mmCIF file of C-alpha atoms and ligand atoms in Angstrom:
data_model
loop_
_atom_site.group_PDB
_atom_site.id
_atom_site.type_symbol
_atom_site.label_atom_id
_atom_site.label_comp_id
_atom_site.label_asym_id
_atom_site.label_seq_id
_atom_site.Cartn_x
_atom_site.Cartn_y
_atom_site.Cartn_z
ATOM 1 C CA MET A 977 28.401 55.017 21.995
ATOM 2 C CA SER A 978 26.500 57.785 21.104
ATOM 3 C CA THR A 979 26.986 60.152 18.386
ATOM 4 C CA ASN A 980 26.576 63.672 17.294
ATOM 5 C CA VAL A 981 25.889 63.351 13.766
ATOM 6 C CA LEU A 982 25.638 66.688 11.005
ATOM 7 C CA VAL A 983 23.246 65.782 8.073
ATOM 8 C CA THR A 984 23.688 68.423 5.499
ATOM 9 C CA GLY A 985 20.432 68.888 3.392
ATOM 10 C CA GLY A 986 18.445 67.362 6.002
ATOM 11 C CA CYS A 987 15.338 69.563 5.081
ATOM 12 C CA GLY A 988 15.352 68.135 1.305
ATOM 13 C CA PHE A 989 13.445 65.031 0.150
ATOM 14 C CA ILE A 990 16.334 62.205 1.277
ATOM 15 C CA GLY A 991 17.733 64.261 3.882
ATOM 16 C CA SER A 992 14.082 64.540 5.839
ATOM 17 C CA ASN A 993 13.770 60.930 5.247
ATOM 18 C CA LEU A 994 17.313 60.171 6.394
ATOM 19 C CA VAL A 995 16.912 62.457 9.945
ATOM 20 C CA ARG A 996 13.400 60.718 10.919
ATOM 21 C CA TYR A 997 15.472 57.211 10.056
ATOM 22 C CA LEU A 998 18.475 57.792 12.085
ATOM 23 C CA LEU A 999 16.556 59.215 15.225
ATOM 24 C CA ARG A 1000 14.279 55.960 15.116
ATOM 25 C CA GLU A 1001 17.481 53.367 14.373
ATOM 26 C CA ARG A 1002 19.627 55.197 16.885
ATOM 27 C CA PRO A 1003 17.533 56.965 19.502
ATOM 28 C CA ASP A 1004 20.696 58.263 21.698
ATOM 29 C CA TRP A 1005 21.781 60.053 18.859
ATOM 30 C CA LYS A 1006 21.784 63.859 18.342
ATOM 31 C CA VAL A 1007 21.165 64.570 14.669
ATOM 32 C CA VAL A 1008 22.412 68.206 13.581
ATOM 33 C CA ASN A 1009 20.811 69.525 10.321
ATOM 34 C CA LEU A 1010 22.173 72.152 8.564
ATOM 35 C CA ASP A 1011 20.086 73.126 5.463
ATOM 36 C CA ARG A 1012 20.101 76.447 3.640
ATOM 37 C CA LEU A 1013 16.249 75.839 2.538
ATOM 38 C CA THR A 1014 16.616 76.306 -1.211
ATOM 39 C CA TYR A 1015 13.303 75.997 -3.137
ATOM 40 C CA ALA A 1016 13.931 72.096 -2.143
ATOM 41 C CA GLY A 1017 14.365 72.662 1.471
ATOM 42 C CA ASN A 1018 10.913 72.444 3.315
ATOM 43 C CA LEU A 1019 11.017 72.362 7.089
ATOM 44 C CA GLU A 1020 7.491 71.156 6.886
ATOM 45 C CA ASN A 1021 9.238 67.720 5.607
ATOM 46 C CA LEU A 1022 10.240 67.498 9.528
ATOM 47 C CA ALA A 1023 7.175 68.985 11.057
ATOM 48 C CA ASP A 1024 6.533 65.790 13.181
ATOM 49 C CA LEU A 1025 9.883 66.457 14.954
ATOM 50 C CA ALA A 1026 8.969 69.785 16.108
ATOM 51 C CA ASP A 1027 9.079 68.852 19.665
ATOM 52 C CA ASP A 1028 11.964 66.333 19.282
ATOM 53 C CA ALA A 1029 15.236 67.646 20.748
ATOM 54 C CA ARG A 1030 17.366 65.169 19.193
ATOM 55 C CA HIS A 1031 17.211 66.922 16.148
ATOM 56 C CA VAL A 1032 18.404 70.658 15.854
ATOM 57 C CA PHE A 1033 17.869 72.537 12.656
ATOM 58 C CA VAL A 1034 20.614 75.104 11.383
ATOM 59 C CA HIS A 1035 19.681 77.534 8.986
ATOM 60 C CA GLY A 1036 22.891 77.794 6.882
ATOM 61 C CA ASP A 1037 25.111 76.987 3.879
ATOM 62 C CA VAL A 1038 27.507 74.570 3.656
ATOM 63 C CA GLY A 1039 29.917 76.954 1.959
ATOM 64 C CA ASP A 1040 29.936 78.965 4.693
ATOM 65 C CA ARG A 1041 33.157 78.109 6.287
ATOM 66 C CA ALA A 1042 32.264 80.342 9.562
ATOM 67 C CA CYS A 1043 28.975 78.704 9.755
ATOM 68 C CA VAL A 1044 30.108 75.107 9.500
ATOM 69 C CA ASP A 1045 33.003 75.763 11.829
ATOM 70 C CA ARG A 1046 30.661 77.202 14.414
ATOM 71 C CA VAL A 1047 28.159 74.170 13.775
ATOM 72 C CA LEU A 1048 30.841 71.510 14.463
ATOM 73 C CA GLN A 1049 32.277 72.974 17.466
ATOM 74 C CA GLU A 1050 29.132 73.825 18.970
ATOM 75 C CA HIS A 1051 27.301 70.374 18.698
ATOM 76 C CA ALA A 1052 30.793 68.403 19.160
ATOM 77 C CA ILE A 1053 30.026 67.011 15.732
ATOM 78 C CA ASP A 1054 31.840 63.276 15.601
ATOM 79 C CA CYS A 1055 30.435 62.152 11.928
ATOM 80 C CA VAL A 1056 29.067 64.075 8.703
ATOM 81 C CA LEU A 1057 26.628 62.803 6.186
ATOM 82 C CA HIS A 1058 26.794 65.197 3.470
ATOM 83 C CA LEU A 1059 23.603 65.394 1.346
ATOM 84 C CA ALA A 1060 23.118 69.132 0.773
ATOM 85 C CA ALA A 1061 23.126 69.801 -3.021
ATOM 86 C CA GLU A 1062 21.414 70.776 -6.293
ATOM 87 C CA SER A 1063 20.198 67.630 -7.049
ATOM 88 C CA HIS A 1064 17.828 68.175 -10.269
ATOM 89 C CA VAL A 1065 19.309 67.512 -13.579
ATOM 90 C CA ASP A 1066 17.121 69.827 -15.602
ATOM 91 C CA ARG A 1067 17.966 72.613 -13.638
ATOM 92 C CA SER A 1068 21.522 71.971 -14.035
ATOM 93 C CA ILE A 1069 21.110 72.379 -17.742
ATOM 94 C CA GLU A 1070 18.989 75.485 -17.370
ATOM 95 C CA GLY A 1071 21.743 77.107 -15.003
ATOM 96 C CA PRO A 1072 24.781 75.355 -14.628
ATOM 97 C CA ALA A 1073 26.542 77.788 -12.037
ATOM 98 C CA VAL A 1074 24.798 77.543 -8.666
ATOM 99 C CA PHE A 1075 25.539 73.257 -9.011
ATOM 100 C CA VAL A 1076 29.061 74.303 -9.333
ATOM 101 C CA THR A 1077 28.876 76.683 -6.084
ATOM 102 C CA THR A 1078 26.783 74.550 -3.741
ATOM 103 C CA ASN A 1079 28.021 70.847 -5.054
ATOM 104 C CA VAL A 1080 31.766 71.313 -5.715
ATOM 105 C CA LEU A 1081 32.773 74.603 -3.754
ATOM 106 C CA GLY A 1082 30.354 74.176 -1.028
ATOM 107 C CA THR A 1083 31.462 70.524 -0.611
ATOM 108 C CA GLN A 1084 35.102 71.590 -0.487
ATOM 109 C CA GLN A 1085 34.484 74.097 2.057
ATOM 110 C CA LEU A 1086 32.719 71.649 4.154
ATOM 111 C CA LEU A 1087 35.818 69.024 3.601
ATOM 112 C CA GLU A 1088 38.172 71.877 4.930
ATOM 113 C CA ALA A 1089 36.023 72.602 7.891
ATOM 114 C CA CYS A 1090 36.026 68.468 8.823
ATOM 115 C CA ARG A 1091 39.775 68.197 8.198
ATOM 116 C CA ALA A 1092 40.318 71.060 10.509
ATOM 117 C CA ARG A 1093 38.226 69.747 13.219
ATOM 118 C CA GLY A 1094 39.194 65.842 12.776
ATOM 119 C CA LEU A 1095 36.203 63.876 12.413
ATOM 120 C CA ARG A 1096 35.585 60.205 12.999
ATOM 121 C CA ARG A 1097 34.003 59.699 9.487
ATOM 122 C CA PHE A 1098 32.860 61.781 6.534
ATOM 123 C CA VAL A 1099 30.126 60.146 4.126
ATOM 124 C CA GLN A 1100 29.852 61.846 0.768
ATOM 125 C CA VAL A 1101 26.251 61.076 -0.781
ATOM 126 C CA SER A 1102 26.485 60.577 -4.319
ATOM 127 C CA THR A 1103 24.988 59.447 -7.283
ATOM 128 C CA ASP A 1104 25.030 56.474 -9.815
ATOM 129 C CA GLU A 1105 24.956 59.629 -12.510
ATOM 130 C CA VAL A 1106 28.863 60.257 -12.161
ATOM 131 C CA TYR A 1107 29.063 56.854 -14.303
ATOM 132 C CA GLY A 1108 27.612 58.187 -17.340
ATOM 133 C CA SER A 1109 24.784 56.069 -19.358
ATOM 134 C CA LEU A 1110 24.474 52.670 -19.987
ATOM 135 C CA GLY A 1111 23.582 50.533 -23.232
ATOM 136 C CA PRO A 1112 20.743 47.971 -23.039
ATOM 137 C CA SER A 1113 22.752 45.450 -20.849
ATOM 138 C CA GLY A 1114 25.448 45.700 -17.737
ATOM 139 C CA ALA A 1115 25.636 47.554 -14.662
ATOM 140 C CA PHE A 1116 27.910 50.042 -12.538
ATOM 141 C CA THR A 1117 30.605 48.874 -10.303
ATOM 142 C CA GLU A 1118 32.565 50.860 -8.324
ATOM 143 C CA THR A 1119 35.382 50.657 -10.694
ATOM 144 C CA SER A 1120 33.134 51.820 -13.647
ATOM 145 C CA PRO A 1121 34.802 55.112 -15.440
ATOM 146 C CA LEU A 1122 33.686 58.334 -14.580
ATOM 147 C CA GLN A 1123 31.748 59.708 -17.514
ATOM 148 C CA PRO A 1124 29.080 62.461 -16.080
ATOM 149 C CA SER A 1125 26.819 63.876 -18.743
ATOM 150 C CA SER A 1126 25.141 66.530 -17.003
ATOM 151 C CA PRO A 1127 26.374 69.725 -15.290
ATOM 152 C CA TYR A 1128 24.510 68.221 -12.306
ATOM 153 C CA SER A 1129 26.600 65.000 -12.479
ATOM 154 C CA ALA A 1130 29.811 66.591 -13.382
ATOM 155 C CA SER A 1131 29.171 68.594 -10.358
ATOM 156 C CA LYS A 1132 28.733 65.630 -7.936
ATOM 157 C CA THR A 1133 31.603 63.759 -9.931
ATOM 158 C CA GLY A 1134 33.983 66.789 -8.497
ATOM 159 C CA ALA A 1135 32.853 66.577 -5.551
ATOM 160 C CA ASP A 1136 33.145 62.956 -5.202
ATOM 161 C CA LEU A 1137 36.989 63.410 -6.351
ATOM 162 C CA LEU A 1138 37.853 66.010 -3.804
ATOM 163 C CA ALA A 1139 36.281 63.996 -1.022
ATOM 164 C CA LEU A 1140 38.522 60.961 -2.016
ATOM 165 C CA ALA A 1141 41.762 63.260 -2.364
ATOM 166 C CA TYR A 1142 40.788 64.752 1.137
ATOM 167 C CA HIS A 1143 41.218 61.139 2.485
ATOM 168 C CA HIS A 1144 44.278 60.601 0.093
ATOM 169 C CA THR A 1145 45.915 63.747 1.010
ATOM 170 C CA TYR A 1146 44.849 64.746 4.501
ATOM 171 C CA GLY A 1147 43.803 61.297 5.805
ATOM 172 C CA LEU A 1148 40.094 62.531 6.662
ATOM 173 C CA ASP A 1149 38.061 59.344 7.063
ATOM 174 C CA VAL A 1150 35.901 59.690 4.170
ATOM 175 C CA VAL A 1151 33.502 57.253 2.518
ATOM 176 C CA VAL A 1152 31.408 57.693 -0.850
ATOM 177 C CA THR A 1153 28.096 56.138 -1.552
ATOM 178 C CA ARG A 1154 26.659 56.339 -5.034
ATOM 179 C CA CYS A 1155 22.791 55.331 -5.218
ATOM 180 C CA SER A 1156 20.200 55.231 -8.083
ATOM 181 C CA ASN A 1157 17.044 56.893 -8.411
ATOM 182 C CA ASN A 1158 15.044 57.036 -4.929
ATOM 183 C CA TYR A 1159 11.531 57.590 -4.539
ATOM 184 C CA GLY A 1160 9.309 57.629 -1.859
ATOM 185 C CA ARG A 1161 7.487 60.540 0.420
ATOM 186 C CA TYR A 1162 8.384 64.036 0.532
ATOM 187 C CA GLN A 1163 10.293 64.095 -3.237
ATOM 188 C CA PHE A 1164 9.425 67.389 -4.416
ATOM 189 C CA PRO A 1165 7.120 67.446 -7.440
ATOM 190 C CA GLU A 1166 9.844 68.438 -9.913
ATOM 191 C CA LYS A 1167 11.182 64.694 -9.994
ATOM 192 C CA LEU A 1168 9.589 62.064 -12.174
ATOM 193 C CA ILE A 1169 7.207 60.194 -10.019
ATOM 194 C CA PRO A 1170 6.072 62.855 -7.582
ATOM 195 C CA ARG A 1171 5.513 65.181 -10.921
ATOM 196 C CA MET A 1172 3.474 62.503 -12.405
ATOM 197 C CA VAL A 1173 1.325 61.633 -9.335
ATOM 198 C CA VAL A 1174 0.514 65.197 -8.641
ATOM 199 C CA ASN A 1175 0.052 66.230 -12.512
ATOM 200 C CA ALA A 1176 -2.561 63.198 -12.483
ATOM 201 C CA LEU A 1177 -4.398 64.192 -9.573
ATOM 202 C CA ARG A 1178 -5.001 67.378 -11.063
ATOM 203 C CA ASN A 1179 -5.948 66.276 -14.453
ATOM 204 C CA GLN A 1180 -2.933 67.746 -16.362
ATOM 205 C CA LYS A 1181 -0.691 66.388 -18.516
ATOM 206 C CA LEU A 1182 2.188 64.035 -17.720
ATOM 207 C CA PRO A 1183 5.292 64.799 -20.048
ATOM 208 C CA VAL A 1184 7.345 61.873 -20.825
ATOM 209 C CA TYR A 1185 10.792 62.954 -22.415
ATOM 210 C CA GLY A 1186 11.564 61.430 -25.846
ATOM 211 C CA ASP A 1187 10.255 58.070 -26.412
ATOM 212 C CA GLY A 1188 10.081 57.238 -22.708
ATOM 213 C CA GLN A 1189 12.314 54.002 -23.189
ATOM 214 C CA HIS A 1190 14.933 55.478 -20.828
ATOM 215 C CA VAL A 1191 15.670 53.295 -17.953
ATOM 216 C CA ARG A 1192 15.881 54.022 -14.173
ATOM 217 C CA ASP A 1193 17.001 51.397 -11.460
ATOM 218 C CA TRP A 1194 14.375 52.821 -8.607
ATOM 219 C CA LEU A 1195 15.544 52.811 -4.800
ATOM 220 C CA HIS A 1196 13.121 53.206 -1.976
ATOM 221 C CA VAL A 1197 14.083 56.159 0.190
ATOM 222 C CA GLU A 1198 14.622 54.026 3.229
ATOM 223 C CA ASP A 1199 16.507 51.497 1.860
ATOM 224 C CA HIS A 1200 18.810 54.176 1.064
ATOM 225 C CA CYS A 1201 18.911 55.613 4.291
ATOM 226 C CA GLN A 1202 19.473 52.004 5.638
ATOM 227 C CA GLY A 1203 22.658 51.921 3.408
ATOM 228 C CA LEU A 1204 24.028 55.461 4.728
ATOM 229 C CA LEU A 1205 23.730 54.318 8.136
ATOM 230 C CA GLN A 1206 25.366 51.070 7.206
ATOM 231 C CA ALA A 1207 28.265 52.782 5.150
ATOM 232 C CA LEU A 1208 28.907 55.190 8.038
ATOM 233 C CA GLU A 1209 29.042 52.254 10.475
ATOM 234 C CA ARG A 1210 30.842 49.712 8.457
ATOM 235 C CA GLY A 1211 32.464 51.043 5.464
ATOM 236 C CA ARG A 1212 36.115 51.475 5.273
ATOM 237 C CA ALA A 1213 37.676 54.325 4.706
ATOM 238 C CA GLY A 1214 38.403 55.937 1.156
ATOM 239 C CA GLU A 1215 36.017 53.145 -0.294
ATOM 240 C CA VAL A 1216 33.092 53.960 -2.825
ATOM 241 C CA TYR A 1217 29.857 52.041 -2.282
ATOM 242 C CA ASN A 1218 27.143 51.551 -5.098
ATOM 243 C CA LEU A 1219 23.484 51.433 -3.648
ATOM 244 C CA GLY A 1220 20.762 50.195 -6.118
ATOM 245 C CA GLY A 1221 17.362 48.990 -5.778
ATOM 246 C CA GLY A 1222 17.067 46.393 -8.566
ATOM 247 C CA ALA A 1223 14.212 47.663 -10.006
ATOM 248 C CA GLU A 1224 14.917 48.675 -13.547
ATOM 249 C CA ARG A 1225 11.867 50.333 -15.199
ATOM 250 C CA LYS A 1226 11.302 52.218 -18.609
ATOM 251 C CA ASN A 1227 9.733 55.828 -17.576
ATOM 252 C CA LEU A 1228 6.963 54.989 -19.912
ATOM 253 C CA ASP A 1229 6.009 51.766 -18.160
ATOM 254 C CA LEU A 1230 6.435 53.284 -14.924
ATOM 255 C CA VAL A 1231 4.297 56.390 -15.741
ATOM 256 C CA LYS A 1232 1.269 53.988 -17.203
ATOM 257 C CA GLY A 1233 1.584 52.388 -13.964
ATOM 258 C CA ILE A 1234 1.006 55.560 -11.957
ATOM 259 C CA LEU A 1235 -1.820 56.149 -14.165
ATOM 260 C CA ALA A 1236 -3.621 52.562 -13.622
ATOM 261 C CA ALA A 1237 -2.943 53.283 -9.794
ATOM 262 C CA LEU A 1238 -4.884 56.337 -9.578
ATOM 263 C CA GLY A 1239 -7.553 55.002 -12.133
ATOM 264 C CA LYS A 1240 -6.517 57.869 -14.791
ATOM 265 C CA PRO A 1241 -6.623 57.554 -18.619
ATOM 266 C CA GLU A 1242 -3.543 57.133 -20.255
ATOM 267 C CA SER A 1243 -4.586 59.845 -22.820
ATOM 268 C CA LEU A 1244 -2.861 62.266 -19.991
ATOM 269 C CA ILE A 1245 0.443 61.120 -21.094
ATOM 270 C CA GLU A 1246 2.051 63.909 -23.517
ATOM 271 C CA PHE A 1247 5.603 63.128 -25.043
ATOM 272 C CA VAL A 1248 7.518 66.180 -24.884
ATOM 273 C CA THR A 1249 11.055 67.323 -26.351
ATOM 274 C CA ASP A 1250 14.051 64.798 -24.703
ATOM 275 C CA ARG A 1251 16.232 66.126 -22.259
ATOM 276 C CA PRO A 1252 19.650 67.452 -23.834
ATOM 277 C CA GLY A 1253 22.148 64.954 -23.291
ATOM 278 C CA HIS A 1254 20.004 62.399 -21.527
ATOM 279 C CA ASP A 1255 21.487 59.324 -20.379
ATOM 280 C CA ARG A 1256 19.748 56.165 -21.636
ATOM 281 C CA ARG A 1257 19.787 53.888 -18.800
ATOM 282 C CA TYR A 1258 21.217 53.120 -15.287
ATOM 283 C CA ALA A 1259 21.689 50.177 -13.514
ATOM 284 C CA ILE A 1260 23.454 49.114 -10.374
ATOM 285 C CA ASP A 1261 25.560 46.178 -9.315
ATOM 286 C CA PRO A 1262 25.534 46.323 -5.627
ATOM 287 C CA ALA A 1263 27.248 43.244 -4.876
ATOM 288 C CA LYS A 1264 30.028 45.173 -2.823
ATOM 289 C CA SER A 1265 27.945 46.827 -0.507
ATOM 290 C CA ARG A 1266 26.103 43.657 0.146
ATOM 291 C CA ARG A 1267 29.185 41.882 0.716
ATOM 292 C CA GLU A 1268 31.007 44.839 2.786
ATOM 293 C CA LEU A 1269 28.226 46.500 4.490
ATOM 294 C CA GLY A 1270 25.742 43.811 4.592
ATOM 295 C CA TRP A 1271 23.266 45.778 2.712
ATOM 296 C CA THR A 1272 20.251 44.719 0.738
ATOM 297 C CA PRO A 1273 17.137 46.863 -0.039
ATOM 298 C CA ALA A 1274 13.929 45.476 1.830
ATOM 299 C CA HIS A 1275 11.229 47.062 -0.082
ATOM 300 C CA SER A 1276 9.785 45.687 -3.608
ATOM 301 C CA PHE A 1277 9.418 48.463 -5.876
ATOM 302 C CA GLU A 1278 5.568 47.788 -6.673
ATOM 303 C CA ALA A 1279 4.713 47.766 -2.846
ATOM 304 C CA GLY A 1280 7.100 50.881 -2.377
ATOM 305 C CA LEU A 1281 5.218 52.620 -5.310
ATOM 306 C CA ALA A 1282 1.934 51.882 -4.130
ATOM 307 C CA ASP A 1283 2.684 53.250 -0.703
ATOM 308 C CA THR A 1284 4.309 56.280 -2.033
ATOM 309 C CA VAL A 1285 1.200 57.266 -4.628
ATOM 310 C CA ARG A 1286 -1.110 56.820 -1.671
ATOM 311 C CA TRP A 1287 1.009 59.046 0.495
ATOM 312 C CA TYR A 1288 0.480 61.666 -2.189
ATOM 313 C CA VAL A 1289 -3.159 60.989 -2.622
ATOM 314 C CA GLU A 1290 -3.759 61.380 1.190
ATOM 315 C CA HIS A 1291 -1.449 64.528 1.587
ATOM 316 C CA PRO A 1292 -2.485 66.990 -0.844
ATOM 317 C CA GLU A 1293 -1.801 69.475 1.828
ATOM 318 C CA TRP A 1294 1.707 69.014 1.893
ATOM 319 C CA TRP A 1295 2.214 69.222 -2.238
ATOM 320 C CA GLU A 1296 -0.192 71.938 -2.587
ATOM 321 C CA ARG A 1297 1.924 74.175 -0.371
ATOM 322 C CA VAL A 1298 4.838 73.396 -2.473
ATOM 323 C CA LEU A 1299 3.175 73.934 -5.675
ATOM 324 C CA SER A 1300 2.041 77.574 -4.284
ATOM 325 C CA GLY A 1301 5.211 78.194 -2.673
ATOM 326 C CA GLU A 1302 3.571 78.903 0.739
ATOM 327 C CA TYR A 1303 5.821 76.191 2.263
ATOM 328 C CA ARG A 1304 8.713 78.437 2.124
ATOM 329 C CA ARG A 1305 6.903 80.763 4.574
ATOM 330 C CA THR A 1306 7.609 78.060 7.461
ATOM 331 C CA VAL A 1307 10.494 79.329 9.370
ATOM 332 C CA THR A 1308 10.245 78.002 12.676
ATOM 333 C CA LEU A 1309 11.358 74.557 14.033
ATOM 334 C CA THR A 1310 14.421 75.362 15.980
ATOM 335 C CA HIS A 1311 15.811 74.320 19.341
HETATM 336 P P1 NAD B 1502 17.065 67.932 -2.711
HETATM 337 O O1 NAD B 1502 17.115 68.471 -3.822
HETATM 338 O O2 NAD B 1502 15.784 67.109 -2.107
HETATM 339 O O3 NAD B 1502 17.172 68.427 -1.354
HETATM 340 C C1 NAD B 1502 18.638 69.094 -1.195
HETATM 341 C C2 NAD B 1502 18.527 69.796 0.205
HETATM 342 O O4 NAD B 1502 19.957 70.486 -0.104
HETATM 343 C C3 NAD B 1502 17.479 71.052 0.649
HETATM 344 O O5 NAD B 1502 16.848 70.627 1.719
HETATM 345 C C4 NAD B 1502 18.508 72.178 -0.076
HETATM 346 O O6 NAD B 1502 17.753 73.326 0.784
HETATM 347 C C5 NAD B 1502 19.647 71.559 0.580
HETATM 348 N N1 NAD B 1502 20.589 72.633 0.132
HETATM 349 C C6 NAD B 1502 21.065 72.951 -1.345
HETATM 350 N N2 NAD B 1502 22.326 73.926 -1.541
HETATM 351 C C7 NAD B 1502 22.401 73.893 0.232
HETATM 352 C C8 NAD B 1502 23.704 74.598 0.804
HETATM 353 N N3 NAD B 1502 24.377 75.337 -0.231
HETATM 354 N N4 NAD B 1502 23.856 74.138 1.933
HETATM 355 C C9 NAD B 1502 23.191 73.596 2.929
HETATM 356 N N5 NAD B 1502 21.844 73.031 2.364
HETATM 357 C C10 NAD B 1502 21.891 73.133 0.986
HETATM 358 O O7 NAD B 1502 17.804 66.712 -3.033
HETATM 359 P P2 NAD B 1502 17.830 64.916 -2.874
HETATM 360 O O8 NAD B 1502 17.237 64.451 -3.922
HETATM 361 O O9 NAD B 1502 17.319 64.673 -1.541
HETATM 362 O O10 NAD B 1502 19.188 64.651 -2.769
HETATM 363 C C11 NAD B 1502 19.992 64.454 -1.392
HETATM 364 C C12 NAD B 1502 21.659 64.180 -1.805
HETATM 365 O O11 NAD B 1502 21.173 62.465 -2.430
HETATM 366 C C13 NAD B 1502 22.275 64.802 -3.107
HETATM 367 O O12 NAD B 1502 23.442 65.142 -2.977
HETATM 368 C C14 NAD B 1502 22.146 64.243 -4.125
HETATM 369 O O13 NAD B 1502 22.903 64.406 -5.311
HETATM 370 C C15 NAD B 1502 21.895 62.768 -3.990
HETATM 371 N N6 NAD B 1502 21.490 61.715 -4.703
HETATM 372 C C16 NAD B 1502 19.860 61.824 -4.571
HETATM 373 C C17 NAD B 1502 19.500 60.807 -5.577
HETATM 374 C C18 NAD B 1502 17.567 61.131 -5.916
HETATM 375 O O14 NAD B 1502 17.239 59.957 -6.472
HETATM 376 N N7 NAD B 1502 17.084 62.217 -5.296
HETATM 377 C C19 NAD B 1502 19.833 59.569 -6.068
HETATM 378 C C20 NAD B 1502 21.254 59.500 -5.603
HETATM 379 C C21 NAD B 1502 21.966 60.799 -4.957
HETATM 380 O O1 DAU B 1503 19.962 58.337 -10.443
HETATM 381 C C1 DAU B 1503 20.399 59.235 -9.894
HETATM 382 C C2 DAU B 1503 19.753 60.536 -9.940
HETATM 383 O O2 DAU B 1503 18.267 60.347 -9.963
HETATM 384 C C3 DAU B 1503 20.155 61.473 -8.804
HETATM 385 O O3 DAU B 1503 21.296 61.864 -8.630
HETATM 386 C C4 DAU B 1503 19.280 62.836 -9.161
HETATM 387 O O4 DAU B 1503 19.594 63.642 -7.991
HETATM 388 C C5 DAU B 1503 17.646 62.579 -9.074
HETATM 389 O O5 DAU B 1503 17.095 63.633 -9.479
HETATM 390 C C6 DAU B 1503 17.602 61.319 -10.175
HETATM 391 O O6 DAU B 1503 18.159 61.973 -11.742
HETATM 392 P P1 DAU B 1503 17.143 61.881 -12.845
HETATM 393 O O7 DAU B 1503 17.594 62.625 -13.683
HETATM 394 O O8 DAU B 1503 17.334 60.350 -13.392
HETATM 395 O O9 DAU B 1503 15.744 62.191 -12.142
HETATM 396 P P2 DAU B 1503 14.203 62.500 -12.526
HETATM 397 O O10 DAU B 1503 13.217 62.125 -11.732
HETATM 398 O O11 DAU B 1503 14.456 64.195 -13.359
HETATM 399 O O12 DAU B 1503 14.209 61.836 -14.224
HETATM 400 C C7 DAU B 1503 14.006 60.761 -14.116
HETATM 401 C C8 DAU B 1503 13.652 60.138 -15.331
HETATM 402 O O13 DAU B 1503 12.338 60.490 -15.954
HETATM 403 C C9 DAU B 1503 14.800 60.466 -16.545
HETATM 404 O O14 DAU B 1503 14.837 59.480 -17.704
HETATM 405 C C10 DAU B 1503 14.032 61.753 -16.847
HETATM 406 C C11 DAU B 1503 12.550 61.364 -17.309
HETATM 407 N N1 DAU B 1503 11.410 62.511 -16.894
HETATM 408 C C12 DAU B 1503 11.723 63.323 -15.774
HETATM 409 C C13 DAU B 1503 10.757 64.103 -15.709
HETATM 410 C C14 DAU B 1503 10.574 65.290 -14.496
HETATM 411 C C15 DAU B 1503 10.361 62.475 -17.516
HETATM 412 O O15 DAU B 1503 10.500 61.501 -18.650
HETATM 413 N N2 DAU B 1503 9.209 63.790 -17.625
HETATM 414 C C16 DAU B 1503 9.428 64.464 -16.472
HETATM 415 O O16 DAU B 1503 8.781 65.186 -16.417
#
C-alpha cells in the first residue's frame, strides 16, 4: 500500500537523511516535509531531490494549526514522523523558551491536528536524554525513570508524555522512539563531531568541555532512519522503543581519533569550562527494538566515522555556506 507520510523537520540533519532514506527504501511513497527553516533547517541538505516530485517541501511551523491542518488534508497524510524540534543542549541552556514553544507546544498542536484527522500512525522521534545521566555502568531501558537534566531534554520529555497521553486518552496511534547521539552527513557544525572536524580543517581550537571523560553512545544516522521506518511499520501502538548504536566513546578519545584521521596535532585540543548540568554518560539497551522491530544497527562506528569525516573533507562548500550563513538564502525546492 502506498503511503503519504509527513516528515516534520525534514530539512535538518536527521530529517534530511530520513527523507532521502524513505524515498530510497519505499519508492512509491510520497514524503511531505514540513519545516520552519530555523537556523538548523537547510534546504541545501536536500538539493539532490530538487527534481523528485515524490518529495514535497512545505515551509511552515508545526505549531501553526491552520498550516498543519491544510498539509494533512491537501496531501492526504496517513502517517507522521515528527522530528521538528530545537535540538541543541547548549542553545537550550542559553535560551530555553523556544524549546518549550516548539518542542512542547508545537508537538501538542501537531498531535491535536493529527487526532482531528485520524491518522494511521504518529511516530514521536525522541532522545535518550529524557532518561538523564548514567553512572559508569548500566544502560537505559524503556522503563528507566525519566530524569531530564537540560531544558532541551525536559522539553522532549514533555513532548513524549503528551504523545503517549494522546494515545491513552484519545486512541491516537502513537509510537515513541528514543535514540542516542547520531552522527553522519549534513549534521550542523554546532554538534560535537562536525564541530571538531570543521575546526580541525580550519586549524582552529577544538573545545572539549570539562575533563572530556563524558561518554556518548554513537549511532549512524542511517541506522536511526532504519529504526524509524521499522517503528513506523512494526511498532506497537503506545510503546516506546530505544535505539542505540552500541558504540560508547569518551569525548576526548573521539576528538583525538578525529585529529588522527585528519593528520592534525592534538595541540589543537583546548579544555574549556564544562557545560552546566552536563550529563556524564548515556548508553542504550536496544533489546526491545531488536526483539520487537527486528532492528540492529548495520554500521560499525569506525567505518561510519571515517566516512563522515571524509564527507566533511570533500564538501567544504556545504559547511562553509553554513558557517557564513549563505545557506539561509536558499528558498526554492518546492513542487
Ligand atoms: P536539527 O536541529 O538538525 O533539525 C531540526 C529541524 O527542525 C530543522 O530543519 C528546523 O528547521 C526544524 N524545525 C525547528 N522548529 C520547527 C518548527 N517549529 N516547525 C517546523 N520545523 C521546525 O535536529 P536533528 O539533530 O536532526 O534532530 C531531529 C530530531 O531528532 C529532534 O526531535 C531531536 O530531538 C531528535 N534526536 C536527535 C538526536 C541527535 O543526535 N541529533 C538524537 C536523538 C533524538
Ligand atoms: O543523546 C541524544 C542527543 O544527542 C540528542 O537528543 C541531541 O539533539 C543531540 O544534540 C545530542 O546531544 P549532546 O548534548 O549529547 O550532543 P553534543 O554534540 O552537543 O555534545 C556531545 C558531547 O560532546 C557532550 O558530552 C558535550 C561534548 N561537547 C560538545 C560540543 C558541541 C564538547 O566537549 N565540546 C563541544 O564543542
